[in-house]
PDB file of C-alpha atoms in Angstrom:
ATOM      1  CA  UNK A 192      25.343 -23.833 -11.547  1.00 60.00           C
ATOM      2  CA  UNK A 193      22.986 -23.860 -14.589  1.00 79.00           C
ATOM      3  CA  UNK A 194      20.837 -20.552 -14.848  1.00 83.00           C
ATOM      4  CA  UNK A 195      18.039 -22.735 -16.020  1.00 89.00           C
ATOM      5  CA  UNK A 196      18.252 -24.711 -12.880  1.00 91.00           C
ATOM      6  CA  UNK A 197      18.394 -21.633 -10.777  1.00 90.00           C
ATOM      7  CA  UNK A 198      15.384 -20.128 -12.746  1.00 90.00           C
ATOM      8  CA  UNK A 199      13.394 -23.398 -12.018  1.00 91.00           C
ATOM      9  CA  UNK A 200      14.236 -23.057  -8.339  1.00 93.00           C
ATOM     10  CA  UNK A 201      13.085 -19.849  -7.970  1.00 92.00           C
ATOM     11  CA  UNK A 202       9.905 -20.474 -10.083  1.00 93.00           C
ATOM     12  CA  UNK A 203       9.100 -23.475  -7.715  1.00 94.00           C
ATOM     13  CA  UNK A 204       9.815 -21.181  -4.647  1.00 94.00           C
ATOM     14  CA  UNK A 205       7.606 -18.622  -6.123  1.00 95.00           C
ATOM     15  CA  UNK A 206      10.228 -15.837  -5.963  1.00 94.00           C
ATOM     16  CA  UNK A 207       9.731 -14.099  -9.300  1.00 94.00           C
ATOM     17  CA  UNK A 208      11.275 -10.803  -8.487  1.00 95.00           C
ATOM     18  CA  UNK A 209      14.506 -12.581  -7.286  1.00 94.00           C
ATOM     19  CA  UNK A 210      14.356 -14.504 -10.748  1.00 93.00           C
ATOM     20  CA  UNK A 211      14.025 -11.246 -12.608  1.00 94.00           C
ATOM     21  CA  UNK A 212      16.736  -9.334 -10.809  1.00 93.00           C
ATOM     22  CA  UNK A 213      19.366 -11.975  -9.533  1.00 92.00           C
ATOM     23  CA  UNK A 214      21.859 -11.293 -12.486  1.00 91.00           C
ATOM     24  CA  UNK A 215      21.606  -7.510 -12.548  1.00 93.00           C
ATOM     25  CA  UNK A 216      22.243  -7.505  -8.791  1.00 94.00           C
ATOM     26  CA  UNK A 217      24.928  -9.883  -8.852  1.00 92.00           C
ATOM     27  CA  UNK A 218      26.780  -7.631 -11.362  1.00 91.00           C
ATOM     28  CA  UNK A 219      26.418  -4.650  -9.255  1.00 92.00           C
ATOM     29  CA  UNK A 220      27.371  -6.555  -6.240  1.00 92.00           C
ATOM     30  CA  UNK A 221      30.400  -7.979  -7.875  1.00 90.00           C
ATOM     31  CA  UNK A 222      31.254  -4.301  -8.996  1.00 91.00           C
ATOM     32  CA  UNK A 223      30.922  -2.962  -5.555  1.00 92.00           C
ATOM     33  CA  UNK A 224      32.616  -5.922  -3.760  1.00 90.00           C
ATOM     34  CA  UNK A 225      29.391  -6.773  -1.784  1.00 89.00           C
ATOM     35  CA  UNK A 226      29.529  -9.820   0.560  1.00 92.00           C
ATOM     36  CA  UNK A 227      27.237 -12.789  -0.379  1.00 92.00           C
ATOM     37  CA  UNK A 228      24.940 -12.162   2.577  1.00 93.00           C
ATOM     38  CA  UNK A 229      24.531  -8.567   1.511  1.00 93.00           C
ATOM     39  CA  UNK A 230      23.781  -9.752  -2.192  1.00 93.00           C
ATOM     40  CA  UNK A 231      21.170 -12.050  -0.594  1.00 94.00           C
ATOM     41  CA  UNK A 232      19.784  -9.489   1.372  1.00 95.00           C
ATOM     42  CA  UNK A 233      19.463  -7.195  -1.633  1.00 94.00           C
ATOM     43  CA  UNK A 234      17.571  -9.659  -3.635  1.00 95.00           C
ATOM     44  CA  UNK A 235      15.264 -10.582  -0.839  1.00 96.00           C
ATOM     45  CA  UNK A 236      14.554  -6.966  -0.046  1.00 96.00           C
ATOM     46  CA  UNK A 237      13.501  -6.487  -3.816  1.00 96.00           C
ATOM     47  CA  UNK A 238      11.171  -9.501  -3.297  1.00 96.00           C
ATOM     48  CA  UNK A 239       9.553  -8.179  -0.159  1.00 96.00           C
ATOM     49  CA  UNK A 240       9.047  -4.827  -1.858  1.00 96.00           C
ATOM     50  CA  UNK A 241       7.299  -6.398  -4.626  1.00 96.00           C
ATOM     51  CA  UNK A 242       5.314  -8.366  -2.557  1.00 96.00           C
ATOM     52  CA  UNK A 243       4.222  -5.248  -0.624  1.00 94.00           C
ATOM     53  CA  UNK A 244       3.458  -3.246  -3.504  1.00 94.00           C
ATOM     54  CA  UNK A 245       1.281  -6.081  -5.064  1.00 95.00           C
ATOM     55  CA  UNK A 246      -0.634  -6.758  -1.633  1.00 94.00           C
ATOM     56  CA  UNK A 247      -1.290  -2.794  -1.336  1.00 94.00           C
ATOM     57  CA  UNK A 248      -2.698  -2.690  -4.984  1.00 95.00           C
ATOM     58  CA  UNK A 249      -4.859  -5.755  -4.206  1.00 96.00           C
ATOM     59  CA  UNK A 250      -6.188  -4.098  -1.092  1.00 95.00           C
ATOM     60  CA  UNK A 251      -6.934  -0.991  -3.099  1.00 95.00           C
ATOM     61  CA  UNK A 252      -8.566  -3.057  -5.683  1.00 95.00           C
ATOM     62  CA  UNK A 253     -10.699  -5.027  -3.184  1.00 95.00           C
ATOM     63  CA  UNK A 254     -11.805  -1.961  -1.456  1.00 95.00           C
ATOM     64  CA  UNK A 255     -13.885  -0.970  -4.518  1.00 94.00           C
ATOM     65  CA  UNK A 256     -13.141   2.845  -4.327  1.00 95.00           C
ATOM     66  CA  UNK A 257     -15.180   4.861  -6.744  1.00 93.00           C
ATOM     67  CA  UNK A 258     -12.327   7.058  -7.216  1.00 93.00           C
ATOM     68  CA  UNK A 259      -8.687   7.327  -5.921  1.00 93.00           C
ATOM     69  CA  UNK A 260      -8.631  10.429  -3.651  1.00 94.00           C
ATOM     70  CA  UNK A 261      -6.157  11.472  -1.056  1.00 92.00           C
ATOM     71  CA  UNK A 262      -6.042  13.985   1.733  1.00 92.00           C
ATOM     72  CA  UNK A 263      -3.511  15.915  -0.394  1.00 91.00           C
ATOM     73  CA  UNK A 264      -6.036  16.599  -2.921  1.00 93.00           C
ATOM     74  CA  UNK A 265      -8.748  17.749  -0.593  1.00 93.00           C
ATOM     75  CA  UNK A 266      -9.484  21.524  -0.737  1.00 90.00           C
ATOM     76  CA  UNK A 267     -10.255  22.684   2.836  1.00 90.00           C
ATOM     77  CA  UNK A 268     -10.770  26.039   1.811  1.00 89.00           C
ATOM     78  CA  UNK A 269     -13.934  25.025  -0.083  1.00 88.00           C
ATOM     79  CA  UNK A 270     -15.477  23.784   3.023  1.00 87.00           C
ATOM     80  CA  UNK A 271     -14.811  26.465   5.770  1.00 86.00           C
ATOM     81  CA  UNK A 272     -17.210  24.948   8.304  1.00 85.00           C
ATOM     82  CA  UNK A 273     -15.100  21.820   8.452  1.00 87.00           C
ATOM     83  CA  UNK A 274     -12.913  21.285  11.467  1.00 88.00           C
ATOM     84  CA  UNK A 275      -9.365  20.762   9.683  1.00 90.00           C
ATOM     85  CA  UNK A 276      -7.651  19.923  12.977  1.00 92.00           C
ATOM     86  CA  UNK A 277     -10.178  17.037  13.752  1.00 91.00           C
ATOM     87  CA  UNK A 278      -9.747  15.640  10.104  1.00 92.00           C
ATOM     88  CA  UNK A 279      -5.920  15.799  10.406  1.00 92.00           C
ATOM     89  CA  UNK A 280      -6.228  13.943  13.724  1.00 91.00           C
ATOM     90  CA  UNK A 281      -8.427  11.321  12.045  1.00 90.00           C
ATOM     91  CA  UNK A 282      -5.446  10.628   9.596  1.00 91.00           C
ATOM     92  CA  UNK A 283      -3.137   9.906  12.365  1.00 91.00           C
ATOM     93  CA  UNK A 284      -5.077   6.495  12.520  1.00 86.00           C
ATOM     94  CA  UNK A 285      -5.769   6.337  16.177  1.00 89.00           C
ATOM     95  CA  UNK A 286      -9.494   5.448  15.482  1.00 88.00           C
ATOM     96  CA  UNK A 287      -8.422   2.087  14.033  1.00 89.00           C
ATOM     97  CA  UNK A 288      -6.600   1.019  17.236  1.00 88.00           C
ATOM     98  CA  UNK A 289      -9.492   2.014  19.354  1.00 90.00           C
ATOM     99  CA  UNK A 290     -11.902   0.330  16.844  1.00 89.00           C
ATOM    100  CA  UNK A 291     -13.986   3.535  16.507  1.00 88.00           C
ATOM    101  CA  UNK A 292     -16.274   3.988  13.833  1.00 87.00           C
ATOM    102  CA  UNK A 293     -16.216   7.341  11.625  1.00 87.00           C
ATOM    103  CA  UNK A 294     -19.299   8.622   9.993  1.00 87.00           C
ATOM    104  CA  UNK A 295     -19.312  11.932   7.798  1.00 86.00           C
ATOM    105  CA  UNK A 296     -22.619  13.675   7.639  1.00 87.00           C
ATOM    106  CA  UNK A 297     -23.250  16.699   5.899  1.00 86.00           C
ATOM    107  CA  UNK A 298     -24.938  18.196   2.825  1.00 87.00           C
ATOM    108  CA  UNK A 299     -23.997  17.380  -0.847  1.00 86.00           C
ATOM    109  CA  UNK A 300     -20.606  18.501  -1.980  1.00 85.00           C
ATOM    110  CA  UNK A 301     -18.821  18.809   1.281  1.00 87.00           C
ATOM    111  CA  UNK A 302     -16.256  16.264   0.726  1.00 90.00           C
ATOM    112  CA  UNK A 303     -17.724  13.428   2.819  1.00 91.00           C
ATOM    113  CA  UNK A 304     -16.952  10.721   0.231  1.00 91.00           C
ATOM    114  CA  UNK A 305     -13.452  12.295  -0.577  1.00 94.00           C
ATOM    115  CA  UNK A 306     -12.333  12.179   3.115  1.00 94.00           C
ATOM    116  CA  UNK A 307     -13.807   8.534   3.527  1.00 93.00           C
ATOM    117  CA  UNK A 308     -11.886   7.447   0.446  1.00 95.00           C
ATOM    118  CA  UNK A 309      -8.772   9.068   1.586  1.00 96.00           C
ATOM    119  CA  UNK A 310      -8.955   7.241   5.072  1.00 94.00           C
ATOM    120  CA  UNK A 311      -9.785   4.158   3.470  1.00 94.00           C
ATOM    121  CA  UNK A 312      -6.747   4.467   1.156  1.00 95.00           C
ATOM    122  CA  UNK A 313      -4.427   5.256   3.823  1.00 93.00           C
ATOM    123  CA  UNK A 314      -5.703   2.418   5.887  1.00 93.00           C
ATOM    124  CA  UNK A 315      -5.144   0.034   2.631  1.00 93.00           C
ATOM    125  CA  UNK A 316      -1.607   1.519   2.724  1.00 91.00           C
ATOM    126  CA  UNK A 317      -1.003   0.716   6.187  1.00 90.00           C
ATOM    127  CA  UNK A 318      -1.994  -2.956   5.575  1.00 91.00           C
ATOM    128  CA  UNK A 319      -5.763  -2.980   6.775  1.00 92.00           C
ATOM    129  CA  UNK A 320      -8.522  -4.427   4.609  1.00 92.00           C
ATOM    130  CA  UNK A 321     -11.135  -1.924   3.704  1.00 92.00           C
ATOM    131  CA  UNK A 322     -14.378  -1.858   1.656  1.00 92.00           C
ATOM    132  CA  UNK A 323     -16.084   1.077   0.602  1.00 91.00           C
ATOM    133  CA  UNK A 324     -20.003   1.627   0.726  1.00 86.00           C
ATOM    134  CA  UNK A 325     -22.232   4.463   0.261  1.00 81.00           C
ATOM    135  CA  UNK A 326     -25.265   4.878   2.179  1.00 80.00           C
ATOM    136  CA  UNK A 327     -27.239   4.016  -0.891  1.00 83.00           C
ATOM    137  CA  UNK A 328     -25.315   0.531  -0.967  1.00 85.00           C
ATOM    138  CA  UNK A 329     -26.010  -0.186   2.684  1.00 84.00           C
ATOM    139  CA  UNK A 330     -29.769   0.554   2.331  1.00 86.00           C
TER     140      UNK A 330
END
């Protein structure tokens, strides 16, 4: 089979990751005596991972976060009045299944935006559509 023909088919089927990797994966598969179905599964897994990564990046871009902040970078010790247990509970995502709203209220510099962005990023990574707004944007 002509590699040009194979490349054309993969392009028409919109499988760019398979097109970029099939030769390398074939060489590895041949060296490891992998069966044809296992080889095909490896290629398709790469394609799926690539598409998932692209969708995740697209969701993050569409959310229009002013910065990318995560819970890992939040400094709980700087806001001692904050209920850490409650915040960690929010990050389990149960509020999304229950379709509950989350509103952060407090003075300037208490981490409201940071936590909202972190929750939004987590939701994007879980496949949800998110849009970030400040109160000023909403008004």
